[in-house]
Structure formats: structure tokens, C-alpha cells
Coordinates of C-alpha atoms in Angstrom, one line a residue:
X151 CA 1.5 19.5 -7.7
X152 CA -2.0 20.7 -8.2
X153 CA -2.9 24.0 -6.7
X154 CA -6.4 24.6 -5.5
X155 CA -7.7 25.7 -8.9
X156 CA -7.5 22.2 -10.2
X157 CA -10.0 20.9 -7.7
X158 CA -12.9 22.1 -9.7
X159 CA -11.8 20.4 -12.9
X160 CA -11.3 16.8 -11.9
X161 CA -12.0 14.3 -9.2
X162 CA -9.4 15.5 -6.7
X163 CA -9.5 12.4 -4.5
X164 CA -8.8 10.2 -7.5
X165 CA -6.1 12.6 -8.6
X166 CA -4.5 12.2 -5.2
X167 CA -4.7 8.5 -5.3
X168 CA -3.1 8.4 -8.7
X169 CA -0.3 10.6 -7.6
X170 CA 0.4 8.9 -4.3
X171 CA 0.7 5.6 -6.2
X172 CA 3.0 7.2 -8.7
X173 CA 5.1 8.7 -5.9
X174 CA 6.1 5.3 -4.6
X175 CA 9.8 5.3 -4.4
X176 CA 10.3 9.0 -5.2
X177 CA 12.4 11.7 -3.6
X178 CA 10.8 13.5 -0.7
X179 CA 8.4 16.3 -1.4
X180 CA 9.2 19.7 -0.1
X181 CA 7.0 22.7 0.1
X182 CA 5.3 25.2 2.4
X183 CA 3.5 23.6 5.4
X184 CA 3.4 24.0 9.1
X185 CA 5.4 21.9 11.5
X186 CA 3.7 19.1 13.5
X187 CA 3.2 19.5 17.2
X188 CA 3.9 16.9 19.8
X189 CA 7.1 15.4 21.2
X190 CA 8.8 12.1 21.6
X191 CA 12.3 11.0 22.4
X192 CA 14.8 13.2 20.6
X193 CA 17.0 10.3 19.6
X194 CA 14.4 8.9 17.2
X195 CA 15.0 5.3 18.4
X196 CA 12.2 2.8 18.0
X197 CA 11.5 -0.1 20.2
X198 CA 10.5 -3.7 19.2
X199 CA 6.8 -2.9 19.5
X200 CA 6.8 -0.5 16.6
X201 CA 6.3 -1.4 12.9
X202 CA 8.6 1.0 10.9
X203 CA 8.1 2.0 7.3
X204 CA 9.3 4.8 5.0
X205 CA 7.7 8.1 4.2
X206 CA 8.7 10.6 1.5
X207 CA 7.6 13.7 3.3
X208 CA 10.0 15.1 6.0
X209 CA 8.2 15.1 9.4
X210 CA 8.8 18.8 9.9
X211 CA 6.9 19.5 6.6
X212 CA 3.9 17.2 7.1
X213 CA 0.4 18.4 7.3
X214 CA -2.7 16.2 7.5
X215 CA -5.4 17.9 5.4
X216 CA -5.8 15.5 2.4
X217 CA -7.5 18.3 0.4
X218 CA -4.2 20.2 0.5
X219 CA -1.9 18.4 -1.9
X220 CA 1.3 19.9 -0.3
X221 CA 3.1 17.6 2.0
X222 CA 0.2 15.3 2.9
X223 CA 1.8 12.0 4.1
X224 CA -0.5 9.6 2.4
X225 CA 1.2 6.5 3.8
X226 CA 0.4 7.6 7.3
X227 CA -3.1 8.4 6.2
X228 CA -3.7 4.7 5.4
X229 CA -3.6 3.8 9.1
X230 CA -4.6 7.1 10.7
X231 CA -8.0 7.0 8.9
X232 CA -10.5 4.3 8.0
X233 CA -11.7 4.1 4.4
X234 CA -15.4 3.8 3.6
X235 CA -14.9 0.5 1.8
X236 CA -11.9 -1.5 0.7
X237 CA -11.4 -3.3 -2.6
X238 CA -9.8 -6.8 -2.6
X239 CA -8.1 -7.2 -5.9
X240 CA -7.6 -11.0 -5.9
X241 CA -11.3 -11.9 -6.0
X242 CA -12.5 -8.4 -7.0
X243 CA -14.8 -7.9 -4.0
X244 CA -15.6 -4.9 -1.9
X245 CA -14.9 -5.2 1.9
X246 CA -16.4 -3.2 4.7
X247 CA -14.7 -0.3 6.3
X248 CA -16.5 2.6 8.0
X249 CA -19.4 1.5 5.8
X250 CA -20.2 -2.1 7.0
X251 CA -23.1 -2.8 4.7
X252 CA -25.0 -1.2 1.8
X253 CA -28.2 -1.4 -0.2
X254 CA -28.2 0.1 -3.6
X255 CA -31.2 0.5 -5.9
X256 CA -31.5 2.5 -9.2
X257 CA -32.7 5.5 -7.2
X258 CA -30.9 5.5 -3.9
X259 CA -28.4 3.9 -1.6
X260 CA -28.5 3.1 2.2
X261 CA -25.2 2.9 4.1
X262 CA -24.8 1.3 7.5
X263 CA -22.1 3.0 9.5
X264 CA -19.7 0.9 11.7
X265 CA -20.6 1.3 15.4
X266 CA -18.2 2.0 18.2
X267 CA -15.5 3.6 16.0
X268 CA -14.0 6.5 17.9
X269 CA -12.4 9.7 16.7
X270 CA -9.0 10.1 18.2
X271 CA -10.2 13.2 20.2
X272 CA -12.8 11.0 22.1
X273 CA -16.0 11.5 20.1
X274 CA -17.8 8.7 18.3
X275 CA -18.0 8.3 14.6
X276 CA -21.7 8.7 13.5
X277 CA -23.7 9.0 10.3
X278 CA -23.3 12.8 10.5
X279 CA -19.6 12.4 10.0
X280 CA -20.1 10.2 7.0
X281 CA -22.6 12.8 5.6
X282 CA -20.1 15.6 6.2
X283 CA -17.4 13.7 4.3
X284 CA -19.6 12.8 1.3
X285 CA -20.8 16.4 0.9
X286 CA -17.3 17.8 1.1
X287 CA -16.2 15.3 -1.5
X288 CA -18.9 16.4 -3.9
X289 CA -18.3 20.1 -3.3
X290 CA -14.6 19.4 -3.9
X291 CA -15.3 18.0 -7.3
X292 CA -15.8 14.3 -6.9
X293 CA -17.5 12.7 -9.9
X294 CA -20.0 11.2 -7.4
X295 CA -21.6 14.6 -7.7
X296 CA -22.7 13.7 -11.2
X297 CA -25.1 11.2 -9.7
X298 CA -25.8 12.4 -6.2
X299 CA -26.8 15.9 -5.2
X300 CA -25.6 17.1 -1.8
X301 CA -29.1 17.9 -0.8
X302 CA -30.0 14.2 -1.2
X303 CA -27.6 13.0 1.4
X304 CA -29.1 12.5 4.9
X305 CA -28.3 10.8 8.2
X306 CA -31.6 9.0 9.1
X307 CA -30.3 7.9 12.5
X308 CA -26.9 7.6 14.3
X309 CA -25.6 4.9 12.0
X310 CA -27.6 5.1 8.8
X311 CA -27.0 7.3 5.8
X312 CA -29.3 7.6 2.8
X313 CA -28.3 9.0 -0.6
X314 CA -30.8 9.8 -3.3
X315 CA -29.5 9.5 -6.9
X316 CA -30.2 12.2 -9.4
X317 CA -30.0 9.5 -12.1
X318 CA -29.7 5.7 -11.9
X319 CA -26.3 4.4 -10.7
X320 CA -25.3 0.7 -10.7
X321 CA -24.1 -0.8 -7.4
X322 CA -20.7 -1.7 -8.6
X323 CA -20.2 1.9 -9.9
X324 CA -21.4 3.4 -6.6
X325 CA -19.0 1.3 -4.6
X326 CA -16.1 2.2 -6.8
X327 CA -16.8 5.8 -5.9
X328 CA -16.8 4.9 -2.2
X329 CA -13.5 3.0 -2.3
X330 CA -11.7 6.3 -2.9
X331 CA -13.0 7.9 0.3
X332 CA -11.4 8.0 3.8
X333 CA -13.1 9.3 6.9
X334 CA -10.7 12.1 7.6
X335 CA -13.0 15.2 8.1
X336 CA -13.7 15.5 11.8
X337 CA -16.2 18.2 12.7
X338 CA -13.8 20.4 14.5
X339 CA -11.5 20.8 11.5
X340 CA -14.0 20.7 8.6
X341 CA -17.5 21.7 9.6
X342 CA -16.9 25.4 8.8
X343 CA -15.8 24.5 5.3
X344 CA -18.9 22.5 4.7
X345 CA -21.1 25.3 6.0
X346 CA -19.4 27.8 3.7
X347 CA -20.0 25.5 0.8
X348 CA -23.6 25.1 1.7
X349 CA -24.0 28.9 1.9
X350 CA -22.7 29.2 -1.7
X351 CA -19.1 29.8 -0.8
X352 CA -15.9 28.3 -2.2
X353 CA -15.0 26.4 0.9
X354 CA -13.5 28.8 3.4
X355 CA -13.3 28.7 7.2
X356 CA -13.7 31.5 9.7
X357 CA -10.0 32.2 9.6
X358 CA -10.2 32.9 5.9
X359 CA -8.4 29.7 4.9
X360 CA -9.5 27.8 1.8
X361 CA -10.0 24.1 2.0
X362 CA -7.2 23.4 -0.4
X363 CA -4.8 25.6 1.5
X364 CA -5.7 24.6 5.1
X365 CA -3.1 22.8 7.0
X366 CA -3.5 20.4 10.0
X367 CA -0.5 19.9 12.3
X368 CA -2.1 17.3 14.6
X369 CA -4.6 15.1 12.9
X370 CA -7.8 13.7 14.5
X371 CA -8.0 10.3 13.0
X372 CA -10.6 7.5 12.8
X373 CA -8.2 4.6 12.3
X374 CA -6.5 2.1 14.6
X375 CA -3.4 4.2 15.1
X376 CA -3.4 7.8 16.3
X377 CA -0.9 10.7 16.0
X378 CA 1.7 10.6 18.8
X379 CA 4.3 13.1 17.7
X380 CA 7.6 13.4 15.8
X381 CA 11.1 12.4 16.5
X382 CA 14.1 13.2 14.3
X383 CA 13.2 12.0 10.8
X384 CA 10.2 10.0 12.0
X385 CA 6.5 10.4 12.5
X386 CA 5.2 8.3 15.4
X387 CA 1.7 6.8 15.6
X388 CA 0.4 5.0 18.6
X389 CA -2.2 2.2 18.7
X390 CA -5.6 3.6 19.6
X391 CA -6.9 1.0 22.0
X392 CA -10.6 2.1 21.7
X393 CA -10.7 1.4 18.0
X394 CA -12.5 -1.9 17.3
X395 CA -9.6 -3.3 15.3
X396 CA -7.1 -2.7 18.1
X397 CA -7.9 -6.0 19.7
X398 CA -6.3 -7.7 16.7
X399 CA -3.1 -5.6 16.9
X400 CA -0.4 -6.8 19.3
X401 CA 2.1 -4.0 18.8
X402 CA 1.8 -0.4 20.1
X403 CA 3.6 1.8 17.5
X404 CA 3.5 2.5 13.8
X405 CA 6.4 4.7 12.8
X406 CA 7.2 6.4 9.5
X407 CA 10.8 7.2 8.8
X408 CA 11.8 9.8 6.2
X409 CA 13.7 8.1 3.4
X410 CA 13.9 9.9 0.2
X411 CA 15.4 7.4 -2.3
X412 CA 14.7 3.9 -3.4
X413 CA 18.2 2.9 -2.5
X414 CA 17.9 4.1 1.1
X415 CA 14.6 2.1 1.5
X416 CA 16.0 -1.0 0.0
X417 CA 19.1 -0.8 2.2
X418 CA 17.2 -0.2 5.4
X419 CA 14.7 -3.1 4.9
X420 CA 17.6 -5.4 3.9
X421 CA 19.6 -4.5 7.0
X422 CA 16.6 -4.8 9.4
X423 CA 16.2 -1.1 10.1
X424 CA 12.7 -0.9 8.8
X425 CA 9.9 -3.6 8.7
X426 CA 8.0 -2.8 5.5
X427 CA 7.6 -1.0 2.2
X428 CA 4.1 0.1 1.3
X429 CA 4.7 0.3 -2.4
X430 CA 8.0 0.9 -4.2
X431 CA 9.2 -0.2 -7.7
X432 CA 12.0 -2.7 -7.0
X433 CA 13.8 -4.4 -9.9
X434 CA 14.4 -8.1 -10.0
X435 CA 18.1 -7.9 -9.1
X436 CA 17.3 -6.0 -5.9
X437 CA 14.4 -8.4 -5.0
X438 CA 16.7 -11.4 -5.5
X439 CA 19.3 -9.9 -3.2
X440 CA 16.9 -9.5 -0.3
X441 CA 17.3 -12.0 2.5
X442 CA 14.7 -14.8 2.7
X443 CA 12.7 -13.2 5.5
X444 CA 11.6 -10.3 3.3
X445 CA 8.3 -11.2 1.7
X446 CA 7.2 -9.6 -1.5
X447 CA 3.5 -8.9 -2.2
X448 CA 2.3 -8.0 -5.7
X449 CA -1.0 -6.2 -6.2
X450 CA -2.7 -5.1 -9.3
X451 CA -2.1 -1.4 -9.5
X452 CA -4.8 -0.7 -12.0
X453 CA -2.8 2.0 -13.7
X454 CA 0.3 2.2 -15.9
X455 CA 2.5 4.4 -18.0
X456 CA 1.0 6.1 -21.0
X457 CA 2.2 8.6 -23.6
X458 CA 0.3 11.9 -23.3
X459 CA 0.2 14.3 -26.2
X460 CA -0.4 18.0 -26.2
X461 CA -3.2 18.0 -28.8
X462 CA -2.7 21.7 -29.5
X463 CA 0.7 20.9 -30.9
X464 CA 0.9 21.2 -34.7
X465 CA 2.0 17.6 -35.1
X466 CA 0.5 15.7 -32.2
X467 CA -2.9 17.2 -32.9
X468 CA -2.9 15.0 -36.0
X469 CA -4.4 11.6 -35.6
X470 CA -2.1 10.2 -38.3
X471 CA 1.0 11.2 -36.3
X472 CA -0.2 9.7 -33.1
X473 CA -1.1 6.5 -34.9
X474 CA 2.3 6.4 -36.6
X475 CA 4.2 6.7 -33.4
X476 CA 2.1 3.9 -31.9
X477 CA 3.2 1.7 -34.8
X478 CA 6.8 2.5 -34.2
X479 CA 6.9 1.5 -30.5
X480 CA 7.4 -2.0 -29.4
X481 CA 5.3 -2.0 -26.2
X482 CA 6.4 -5.5 -25.2
X483 CA 10.1 -4.5 -25.2
X484 CA 9.3 -1.2 -23.5
X485 CA 7.5 -3.0 -20.7
X486 CA 10.2 -5.7 -20.4
X487 CA 12.9 -3.0 -20.0
X488 CA 10.8 -1.0 -17.5
X489 CA 9.9 -3.9 -15.2
X490 CA 10.2 -7.5 -16.5
X491 CA 8.4 -8.9 -13.5
X492 CA 5.8 -6.2 -12.8
X493 CA 5.0 -4.4 -16.0
X494 CA 2.7 -6.0 -18.6
X495 CA 2.5 -4.5 -22.1
X496 CA -0.9 -3.2 -23.2
X497 CA -2.3 -5.8 -25.6
X498 CA -4.8 -3.5 -27.4
X499 CA -4.6 0.2 -26.6
X500 CA -8.2 0.6 -25.7
X501 CA -8.1 2.3 -22.3
X502 CA -9.4 -1.0 -20.6
X503 CA -7.4 -2.4 -17.7
X504 CA -6.5 -6.1 -17.0
X505 CA -3.6 -6.6 -19.3
X506 CA -1.7 -8.8 -16.8
X507 CA -4.2 -11.6 -17.2
X508 CA -5.5 -10.8 -20.7
X509 CA -9.0 -10.3 -19.6
X510 CA -9.1 -6.7 -21.0
X511 CA -10.1 -8.2 -24.3
X512 CA -13.2 -9.8 -22.8
X513 CA -14.7 -6.4 -22.6
X514 CA -14.2 -5.9 -26.3
X515 CA -16.0 -9.1 -27.1
X516 CA -16.7 -10.0 -30.7
X517 CA -15.0 -6.7 -31.8
X518 CA -11.6 -7.5 -30.3
X519 CA -10.1 -8.6 -33.6
X520 CA -11.3 -5.3 -35.2
X521 CA -9.5 -3.1 -32.8
X522 CA -6.1 -1.8 -33.9
X523 CA -3.4 -3.5 -31.9
X524 CA -0.7 -1.1 -33.2
X525 CA 1.7 -3.8 -33.8
X526 CA 5.3 -2.7 -34.6
X527 CA 5.0 -1.9 -38.3
X528 CA 7.4 0.8 -39.5
X529 CA 6.0 0.6 -43.1
X530 CA 2.5 1.4 -41.8
X531 CA 4.0 4.2 -39.7
X532 CA 5.7 5.7 -42.8
X533 CA 2.4 5.6 -44.7
X534 CA 0.6 7.4 -42.0
X535 CA 3.3 10.1 -41.7
X536 CA 3.4 10.6 -45.5
X537 CA -0.4 11.0 -45.5
X538 CA 0.0 13.8 -43.0
X539 CA 2.5 15.7 -45.2
X540 CA 5.8 14.4 -43.8
X541 CA 8.7 13.0 -45.8
X542 CA 11.8 11.1 -45.0
X543 CA 15.2 12.3 -46.3
X544 CA 18.4 10.4 -45.5
X545 CA 16.6 8.5 -42.7
X546 CA 15.2 11.6 -41.0
X547 CA 11.6 12.7 -41.0
X548 CA 10.7 16.3 -42.0
X549 CA 7.4 18.1 -41.9
X550 CA 5.9 20.0 -44.8
X551 CA 7.9 23.1 -43.8
X552 CA 11.1 21.3 -44.0
X553 CA 11.6 21.1 -40.2
X554 CA 12.9 18.0 -38.6
X555 CA 10.2 16.0 -36.7
X556 CA 11.7 16.3 -33.3
X557 CA 10.4 16.7 -29.7
X558 CA 11.2 16.3 -26.1
X559 CA 9.5 13.7 -24.0
X560 CA 9.2 15.0 -20.4
X561 CA 9.1 12.5 -17.5
X562 CA 9.7 12.6 -13.7
X563 CA 13.3 11.5 -13.3
X564 CA 12.7 9.7 -10.1
X565 CA 10.2 7.2 -11.6
X566 CA 12.8 4.6 -12.4
X567 CA 10.5 2.2 -14.2
X568 CA 9.1 5.0 -16.3
X569 CA 12.6 6.3 -17.1
X570 CA 13.7 2.9 -18.3
X571 CA 10.5 2.6 -20.4
X572 CA 10.8 6.0 -22.0
X573 CA 14.4 5.5 -23.0
X574 CA 13.3 2.4 -24.9
X575 CA 10.4 4.3 -26.4
X576 CA 12.8 7.1 -27.6
X577 CA 15.3 4.6 -29.0
X578 CA 12.5 3.1 -31.2
X579 CA 11.6 6.6 -32.5
X580 CA 15.2 7.6 -33.1
X581 CA 15.9 4.4 -35.1
X582 CA 12.8 5.2 -37.2
X583 CA 14.1 8.8 -37.9
X584 CA 12.0 10.8 -35.4
X585 CA 14.3 12.7 -33.1
X586 CA 12.9 12.2 -29.6
X587 CA 14.8 13.5 -26.6
X588 CA 14.2 12.4 -23.0
X589 CA 14.0 15.3 -20.5
X590 CA 14.1 14.2 -16.9
X591 CA 12.4 16.6 -14.4
X592 CA 12.2 16.6 -10.6
X593 CA 8.8 15.7 -9.3
X594 CA 7.8 19.2 -8.1
X595 CA 8.7 20.8 -11.5
X596 CA 7.1 18.0 -13.5
X597 CA 3.7 17.9 -11.9
X598 CA 3.6 21.5 -10.7
X599 CA 5.0 23.3 -13.8
X600 CA 5.0 21.0 -16.8
X601 CA 1.7 19.0 -16.3
X602 CA -0.5 21.1 -14.1
X603 CA 1.3 24.5 -14.4
X604 CA 2.1 27.0 -17.1
X605 CA 5.4 25.4 -18.5
X606 CA 3.6 22.8 -20.6
X607 CA 4.9 20.0 -22.7
X608 CA 4.7 18.5 -26.2
X609 CA 4.8 14.9 -25.2
X610 CA 4.9 13.7 -21.6
X611 CA 4.2 10.6 -19.4
X612 CA 1.1 10.1 -17.3
X613 CA -1.0 7.3 -16.0
X614 CA -3.6 6.2 -18.6
X615 CA -5.9 4.7 -15.9
X616 CA -6.7 5.9 -12.4
X617 CA -6.6 3.0 -9.9
X618 CA -10.2 1.9 -10.1
X619 CA -10.6 -1.4 -12.1
X620 CA -14.0 -1.0 -13.7
X621 CA -13.6 0.3 -17.3
X622 CA -15.8 3.3 -16.6
X623 CA -13.1 5.0 -14.6
X624 CA -10.2 4.6 -17.0
X625 CA -12.4 5.5 -19.9
X626 CA -13.8 8.5 -18.1
X627 CA -10.3 9.6 -17.2
X628 CA -9.2 9.4 -20.8
X629 CA -12.4 10.8 -22.5
X630 CA -14.3 13.0 -20.1
X631 CA -12.0 14.2 -17.3
X632 CA -10.9 17.8 -16.6
X633 CA -7.4 16.9 -17.8
X634 CA -8.7 16.9 -21.4
X635 CA -9.4 20.6 -21.3
X636 CA -6.7 21.7 -18.9
X637 CA -3.7 19.4 -19.7
X638 CA -4.1 17.5 -22.9
X639 CA -6.0 20.2 -24.9
X640 CA -8.2 17.4 -26.3
X641 CA -11.8 18.0 -27.3
X642 CA -13.7 14.8 -26.7
X643 CA -17.2 16.4 -26.9
X644 CA -17.7 14.9 -30.3
X645 CA -15.4 12.5 -32.2
X646 CA -15.8 11.5 -35.8
X647 CA -14.6 7.9 -36.3
X648 CA -15.4 4.9 -38.4
X649 CA -18.3 2.9 -37.0
X650 CA -17.4 0.3 -34.3
X651 CA -15.4 -2.5 -35.9
X652 CA -15.2 -1.0 -39.4
X653 CA -12.2 0.4 -41.2
X654 CA -14.0 3.2 -43.0
X655 CA -17.1 5.3 -42.8
X656 CA -18.0 8.0 -40.3
X657 CA -20.0 8.1 -37.1
X658 CA -20.3 10.7 -34.4
X659 CA -19.2 9.5 -31.0
X660 CA -20.2 11.5 -27.8
X661 CA -18.2 9.9 -25.0
X662 CA -20.1 11.8 -22.2
X663 CA -23.3 10.1 -23.4
X664 CA -21.9 6.6 -23.4
X665 CA -20.2 7.2 -20.0
X666 CA -23.6 8.2 -18.6
X667 CA -25.2 5.1 -20.0
X668 CA -22.4 2.9 -18.7
X669 CA -22.7 4.3 -15.2
X670 CA -26.2 3.1 -14.9
X671 CA -25.9 -0.1 -17.0
X672 CA -27.3 -3.1 -15.3
X673 CA -25.5 -6.3 -16.3
X674 CA -22.4 -7.2 -18.2
X675 CA -23.8 -7.3 -21.7
X676 CA -25.2 -3.8 -21.4
X677 CA -22.0 -2.5 -19.9
X678 CA -20.0 -4.2 -22.6
X679 CA -21.9 -2.3 -25.3
X680 CA -20.9 1.1 -24.0
X681 CA -17.4 0.0 -23.0
X682 CA -16.8 -1.1 -26.6
X683 CA -17.8 2.2 -28.1
X684 CA -15.7 4.2 -25.6
X685 CA -12.7 1.9 -26.0
X686 CA -13.1 2.2 -29.8
X687 CA -12.8 6.0 -29.4
X688 CA -9.6 5.6 -27.4
X689 CA -8.2 3.0 -29.8
X690 CA -8.9 5.0 -33.0
X691 CA -8.1 8.5 -31.8
X692 CA -5.4 7.8 -29.2
X693 CA -6.1 10.6 -26.8
X694 CA -3.2 8.9 -25.0
X695 CA -1.2 5.9 -26.0
X696 CA -1.4 3.3 -23.2
X697 CA 2.0 1.5 -23.1
X698 CA 2.0 -0.8 -20.1
X699 CA 0.1 -1.7 -16.9
X700 CA 1.9 -2.3 -13.7
X701 CA 1.7 -4.3 -10.5
X702 CA 2.5 -2.6 -7.2
X703 CA 5.2 -4.2 -5.0
X704 CA 4.9 -4.2 -1.2
X705 CA 7.4 -5.8 1.1
X706 CA 7.2 -7.0 4.7
X707 CA 10.2 -8.2 6.7
X708 CA 9.2 -11.2 8.8
X709 CA 12.2 -11.1 11.2
X710 CA 10.2 -9.3 13.9
X711 CA 6.7 -9.6 12.5
X712 CA 4.5 -12.4 11.2
X713 CA 2.4 -12.0 8.1
X714 CA 0.1 -14.1 6.0
X715 CA 1.3 -15.4 2.6
X716 CA 0.8 -13.3 -0.6
X717 CA -1.9 -15.7 -1.6
X718 CA -4.2 -14.5 1.2
X719 CA -7.0 -12.3 -0.3
X720 CA -6.5 -9.7 2.4
X721 CA -3.0 -9.3 1.1
X722 CA -4.5 -7.9 -2.1
X723 CA -6.0 -4.8 -0.6
X724 CA -4.0 -1.5 -0.7
X725 CA -1.7 -2.1 1.0
X726 CA -0.6 -5.2 2.9
X727 CA 1.5 -3.1 5.3
X728 CA -1.6 -1.4 6.6
X729 CA -4.7 -3.5 5.7
X730 CA -3.2 -6.7 7.1
X731 CA -2.7 -4.9 10.4
X732 CA -6.4 -4.1 10.7
X733 CA -7.2 -7.8 10.0
X734 CA -4.9 -9.2 12.6
X735 CA -2.8 -10.8 9.9
X736 CA 0.3 -8.7 10.4
X737 CA 1.5 -9.2 14.0
X738 CA 4.6 -8.8 16.1
X739 CA 6.4 -12.0 16.9
X740 CA 6.2 -13.0 20.5
X741 CA 9.6 -12.9 22.2

């Protein structure tokens, strides 16, 4: 996992969101963290008034500082803390959270803070708390800081926050930044960090702890359920009756049981031992075997598996090699084998989401037909490799030094859909004469050593988009994020490519400039102009190769609880197991 040094190089909150979504269905995370205080019954039994779901972090290892990536139980965080705003993915609308209303102009934004929301220690949430969170986010590296200076964030009264923009920012873009923020920084835990930041420090409290290393054993939340304690293998939360959403919640407990494998989760929901799964990849044969009372909810994940190259590698630093591999891979077959019901093959590798409904191409407009679809074409792949100095002998490709073109593809072994996909990917390459080997790594080694550590990789798997649906965010992640310098070794400061829509010629592309213009674009036509240029850079240079886009799967057992149908718009907010509770649309059955 990331250590604190990475917080300065990327939007850390988006990084956490990407990785908690990836972590659905993985083995439990272990690491160094304090134990949680509080006590409940030692036998760990739950009663009929508790909704029970899995968690991948053992209760004895949990800590509740979301800026510390070690052993933060993100599933519990969904109900312990309120988000600023929520995004409903069926109709693509923003819904109020701690921020109930907003006014956004080219130069500033005004936020209305929800009244009568209590902190779990008895204090009331006010505009000062929202200001504290926003400032810490920016100091911690949020890309919101590209548009808002911390000095321009003020509480003008108890329930109003004003932000001055350093440069114009469109409303949709601004709200996309807010949807990644939870109100989880109470004054007693975080004010010292903020004061140190404002004094020019690196985020250190009076005990000498850095923000990214600080651990919280007993959280002070802002959501409808509060920390109650731990039992054997479970974290227990209790309904916080003073929260304004509590009136719509007719059960008193929300419990998180440590289950570290997909198989254990499937077995326990099937047997009635737990009541829901937040998000876990579940293949069709397992879904079909569930009893009828288990309801599946599918939500656009807004991310998917991509091939990530080390651009410092002697071969993968060559555009022709990357393009050749793209022509060898059958993305449709790869997605079908990875998840026939939930994975959609990327139509045009452009870095733009919405491949499930085909609307990704709408952003490409009149240029869509000019983009390279990288259809399976081994003849074209051979031409590209030969132009890069490779030759094929007896079915095997060799570089100009006579060495076999071979490499390992690293992947986290617990990501079952990615594992199935990469095995198909490798088979295509092997059939073509490129010797690709799959190397499965456990989660801690993969993210901590291979991707964000010193071990490194030649080719690896990563998300090619980062949860937010607007093209700005996936294109920024690919072309202007800290991962380019620190992980991919890709220089996107200037890229020489053919002009948009043309096969030849040369034009200088500066992604950072187009991203800046896209962020303040007013209207779809203006946005599309910049999206097309950025997508062209992704498509032609293949900083990563997007393979597929997924849907998240959530499950609710309706034996003891009632829930709305998957067609309800509120069931399309991350995640039905927590958001529906807030809306009074996931309730305990009356006895």
C-alpha cells in the first residue's frame, strides 16, 4: 500500500477510493495498527436488529484515520461518516449529503451545510468542520488544490462555506471533486494537523505523529451509525439516534464481520449468516446458485482493468511495441472470460468511460471513426514489431540483440476477474510468439512493493480510470497524475503525435494544458473539444492499454430485511448496503 510519501504525488483520496473498490473480495489486509477500544459480548453473536456485512480488515487491526492507508476499514467508513455529496449513477445526478445545496460560478462556490447533524461525541457539525476537511484534503494533495487555494476557503456563518477559485471551474467538475470527500476529520483528532499545515509544516500533531501515520482506535463519526466496540471477528456499530437519518432506520446495529475470502462471503450470505455484500466480484455460476431472496444490485464502477507498462523498459518504452501488443489482444474475449455479466470490453482505447452503454464514443464525436480501435490484427502487430527492430524466428519474436521478447505480467492474485482476464491476455501473446508469464502476487506485495515500492515491474495491471465518470478524471489519471512520474515512468509533458484524426503528420500535445481548459469548459461542445485531444493522446501513445470496464456487484439478503428493487435510482449510489439505509429504503422486516 502507499506510504506517506505518495500523498504528495497524487490525489490520495481518489487513490484510496480506487483501491478500496479494487479490494472488493480480497484477502484481509494485515499490517501495523493499534487495537480498537470498547467491548461487547465476547461470543460475537448478533441479534435480529443488526445488519451484518463482511469486512476485510481484522477488527484487532482496524484504525479509523482515512489518511493512513494501513488497515482503514473503508466499508465501515461508508456508514460511520457522511459524504459531502453522493453521485447517483442511473440518472447521473448529484445528491445532497453534508452539503445540502450549492451555488457554483466561474469564480467561487457557496456550500450550504446540513443542519442538526451531530458528531458522535455530542458536538454539532458546522461550517468550520467542512472548512477543516476541505483544507486538509488540499494539503494532503487533492487535485481540488489546483483550483482552490486553502486561503480562499471560509465559513461565513455556522452553515455556509465559501470557496474562491484560483481559476474558473465548471460546476460539474467541482461536484466531482466533492463526491470523493467524507466528513471524517473531527476537531479533536485533526485540528493540530491542520494548524501545522497552515504554519508551513508537513502535517504533524503535538505528539510528533504525521497525518499519514496517525491511528485512531475509536472514531468520532458524523454518520447514522456510531462506533460501539468489537467482538470476536466483528466490528459493531450502533444507530446514532440523534442523526437526522436515524428516523428512517428501524434497526439498531450495523455489524462488520471479518471474512477474508470470496468463498467465505458467498457461503455466509447464502446460508443466512450475513445480510449483505457491499461490492464483491461474483461469477454467474455463484449468483445463479444463490437463493431467490438474495437480490443482486449492479452499479457502474467507472473503472476497469488496464495494462500498465514501465515506460523505462527498453521494449515497452517503444510506442510500436505497445501498439503491437494492443493489436494481438482480443479485448472482447478477455472481458468475456473475466466476467461475462459484469465486464464490458473497451470499444476504443481512449481513456473515456461508458463502455457498457456505448456512450463513450459520443465524446469522440465526428472523430470516432479515426481513432484506432486496435482490432485483433496479428499481421499489423507483426509490421509494428518489425518496424521496431524485432524479428520472428520459428514462431518466436526476438529483439535486435537476439533476445527472446518475453516478460512477466504482475497482478494481484486475489482479484479473480483480473486473474481470469490476464490469463486470456497472456494466451493471446503466447500464441503470437511473445512469451508472457503471469506472476500472481499477494495484495500487500503487489501494491506495496511492485507498484508503489522499489520492486517494480515490466508489465502490470492497474485501473485505467479512477471512479469518477466525467472524462476529465480518467484522462487526468492517465496523462497528468503523479503515477506517470513515480510508477509508469511516462513523460506526458509534451507528446508528439499526428494531428487529431489524421494518420500522419506531427503536432505537439500538452495534456496539462488541455486538462486545464477542460476543467473550466462551459458546455458539452467545448468539453468535447478538449476530451477529443486528450483521448487521442491516450489512443495513439497508449500510456496504458484499457482492456475492460466493470460493473460493481452488491447483494442484499431479503430474508430479514426489505430493500427497494435494483431499478430504484437510490440503489445506484455507492453502495446499496449503506446508502439505502440512509434513505429508509433498506429496513428490517417487522416480526
